[in-house]
mmCIF file of C-alpha atoms in Angstrom:
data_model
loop_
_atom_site.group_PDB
_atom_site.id
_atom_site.type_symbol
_atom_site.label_atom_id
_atom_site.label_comp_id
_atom_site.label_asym_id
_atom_site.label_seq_id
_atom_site.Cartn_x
_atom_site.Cartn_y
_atom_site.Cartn_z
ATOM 1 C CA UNK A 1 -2.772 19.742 33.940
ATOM 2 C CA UNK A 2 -6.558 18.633 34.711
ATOM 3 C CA UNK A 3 -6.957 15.156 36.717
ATOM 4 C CA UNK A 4 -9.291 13.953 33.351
ATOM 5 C CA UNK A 5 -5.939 14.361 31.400
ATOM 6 C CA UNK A 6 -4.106 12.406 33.825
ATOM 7 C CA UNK A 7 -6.616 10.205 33.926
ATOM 8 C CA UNK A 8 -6.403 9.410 30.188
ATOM 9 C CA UNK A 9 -2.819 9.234 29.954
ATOM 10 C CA UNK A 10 -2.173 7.041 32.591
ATOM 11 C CA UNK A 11 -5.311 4.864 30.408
ATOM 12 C CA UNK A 12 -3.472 4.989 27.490
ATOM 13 C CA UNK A 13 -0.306 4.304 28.586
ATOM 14 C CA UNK A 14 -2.286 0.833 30.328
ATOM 15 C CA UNK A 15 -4.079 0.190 27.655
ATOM 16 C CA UNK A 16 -0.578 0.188 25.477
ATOM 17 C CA UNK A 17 1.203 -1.840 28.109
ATOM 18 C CA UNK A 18 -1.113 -4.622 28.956
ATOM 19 C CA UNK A 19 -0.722 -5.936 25.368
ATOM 20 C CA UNK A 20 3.450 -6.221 25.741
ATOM 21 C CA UNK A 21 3.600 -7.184 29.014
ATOM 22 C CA UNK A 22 1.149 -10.397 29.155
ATOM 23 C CA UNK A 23 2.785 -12.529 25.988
ATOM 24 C CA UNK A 24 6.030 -12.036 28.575
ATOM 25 C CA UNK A 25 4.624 -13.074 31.400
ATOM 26 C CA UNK A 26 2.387 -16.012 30.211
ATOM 27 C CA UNK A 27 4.286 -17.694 26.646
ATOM 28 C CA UNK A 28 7.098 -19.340 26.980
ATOM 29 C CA UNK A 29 9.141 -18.686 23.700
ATOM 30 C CA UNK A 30 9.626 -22.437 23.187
ATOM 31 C CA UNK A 31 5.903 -23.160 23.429
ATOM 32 C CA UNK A 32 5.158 -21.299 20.613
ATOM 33 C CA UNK A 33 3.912 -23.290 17.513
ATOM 34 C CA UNK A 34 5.996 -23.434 14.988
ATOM 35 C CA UNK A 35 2.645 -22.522 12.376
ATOM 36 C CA UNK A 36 2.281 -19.255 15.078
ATOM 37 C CA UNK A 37 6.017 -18.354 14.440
ATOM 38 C CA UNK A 38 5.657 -18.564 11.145
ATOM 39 C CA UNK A 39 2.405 -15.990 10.976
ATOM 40 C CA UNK A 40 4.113 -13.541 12.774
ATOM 41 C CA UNK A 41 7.627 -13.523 10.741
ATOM 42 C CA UNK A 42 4.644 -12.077 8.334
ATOM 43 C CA UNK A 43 3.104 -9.106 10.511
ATOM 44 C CA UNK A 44 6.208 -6.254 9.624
ATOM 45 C CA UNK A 45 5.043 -6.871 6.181
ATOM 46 C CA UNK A 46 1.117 -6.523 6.834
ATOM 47 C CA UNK A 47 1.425 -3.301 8.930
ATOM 48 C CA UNK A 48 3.893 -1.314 6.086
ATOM 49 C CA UNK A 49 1.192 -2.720 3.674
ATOM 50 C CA UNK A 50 -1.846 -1.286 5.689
ATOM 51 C CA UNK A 51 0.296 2.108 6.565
ATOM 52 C CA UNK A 52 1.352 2.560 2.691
ATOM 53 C CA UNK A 53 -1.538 1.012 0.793
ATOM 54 C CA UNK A 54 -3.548 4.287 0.915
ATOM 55 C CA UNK A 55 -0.548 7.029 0.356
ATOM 56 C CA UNK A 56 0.274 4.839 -2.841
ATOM 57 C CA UNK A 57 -2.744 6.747 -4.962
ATOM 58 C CA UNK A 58 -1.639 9.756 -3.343
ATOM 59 C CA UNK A 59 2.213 9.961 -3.761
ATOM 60 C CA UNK A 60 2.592 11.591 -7.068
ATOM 61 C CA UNK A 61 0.044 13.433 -9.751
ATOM 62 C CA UNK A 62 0.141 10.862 -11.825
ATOM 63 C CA UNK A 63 -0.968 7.742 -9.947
ATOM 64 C CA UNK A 64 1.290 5.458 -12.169
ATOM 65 C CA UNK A 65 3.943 6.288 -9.669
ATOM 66 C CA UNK A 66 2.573 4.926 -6.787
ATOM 67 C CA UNK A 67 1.314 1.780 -8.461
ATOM 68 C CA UNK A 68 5.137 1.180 -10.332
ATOM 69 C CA UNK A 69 5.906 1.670 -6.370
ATOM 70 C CA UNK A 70 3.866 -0.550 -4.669
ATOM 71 C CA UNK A 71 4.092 -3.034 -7.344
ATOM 72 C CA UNK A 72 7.752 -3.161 -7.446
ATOM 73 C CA UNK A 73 7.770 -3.255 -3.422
ATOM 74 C CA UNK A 74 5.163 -6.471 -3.313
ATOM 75 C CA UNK A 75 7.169 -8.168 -6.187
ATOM 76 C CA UNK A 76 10.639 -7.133 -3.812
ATOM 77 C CA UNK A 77 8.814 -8.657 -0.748
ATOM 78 C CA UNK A 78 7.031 -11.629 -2.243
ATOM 79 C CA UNK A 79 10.964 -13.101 -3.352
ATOM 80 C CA UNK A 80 11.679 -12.768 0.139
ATOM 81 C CA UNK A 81 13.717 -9.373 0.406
ATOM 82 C CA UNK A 82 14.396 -7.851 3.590
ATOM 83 C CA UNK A 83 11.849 -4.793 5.045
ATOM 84 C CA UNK A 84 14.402 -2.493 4.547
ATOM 85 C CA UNK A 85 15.801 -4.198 0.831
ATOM 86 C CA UNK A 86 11.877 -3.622 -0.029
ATOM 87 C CA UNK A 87 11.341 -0.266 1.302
ATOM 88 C CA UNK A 88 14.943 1.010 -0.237
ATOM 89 C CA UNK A 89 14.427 -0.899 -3.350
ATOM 90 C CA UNK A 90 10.702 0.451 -4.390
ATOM 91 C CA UNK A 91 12.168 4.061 -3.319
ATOM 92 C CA UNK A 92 15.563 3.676 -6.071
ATOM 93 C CA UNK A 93 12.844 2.592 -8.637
ATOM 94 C CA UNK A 94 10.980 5.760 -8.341
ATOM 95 C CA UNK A 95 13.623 8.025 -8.434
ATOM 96 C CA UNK A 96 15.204 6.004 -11.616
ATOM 97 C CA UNK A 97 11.438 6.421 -13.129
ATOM 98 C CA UNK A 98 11.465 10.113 -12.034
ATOM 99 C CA UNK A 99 14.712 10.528 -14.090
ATOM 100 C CA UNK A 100 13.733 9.210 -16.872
ATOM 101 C CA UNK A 101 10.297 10.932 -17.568
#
């Protein structure tokens, strides 16, 4: 393996550490405001929405699949489901719509 490859691994792997290791080091978990807390209870939910929003026009032929899908998942998350009660829950509708067309 070539030094520049080490070179940007051992980068990477910095760059991907520095970010977990200082919140550790420097925040106390009891100094945390409660209105912080509270916005990141909601980042799980942000990420799936950025990673799925796109595949959602792309999941099926006809794109009413993927917006009965995402709409059913934001309607699951927005009464306060679990990620994995939304996730599961979107995926059953699908297959139930799948059956029945």
């Amino acid at each position: 393996m070539s030094t520049t490859m080490l070179i940007i691994i051992a980068g990477m792997a910095l760059v991907t550490y520095i970010p977990r290791m200082l919140p550790l080091v420097f925040l106390n978990v009891e100094s945390i405001p409660p209105w912080l807390q509270a916005t990141l209870r909601n980042v799980p939910y942000a990420a799936l929405g950025a990673l799925i929003f796109p595949g959602i026009f792309y999941i099926h032929d006809n794109i009413l699949y993927g917006i009965i899908g995402g709409a059913s998942a934001f309607i699951i998350a927005y009464l306060g489901a679990n990620l994995i009660i939304v996730v599961m829950s979107s995926i059953g509708i699908l297959m139930l719509l799948s059956f029945l067309l």
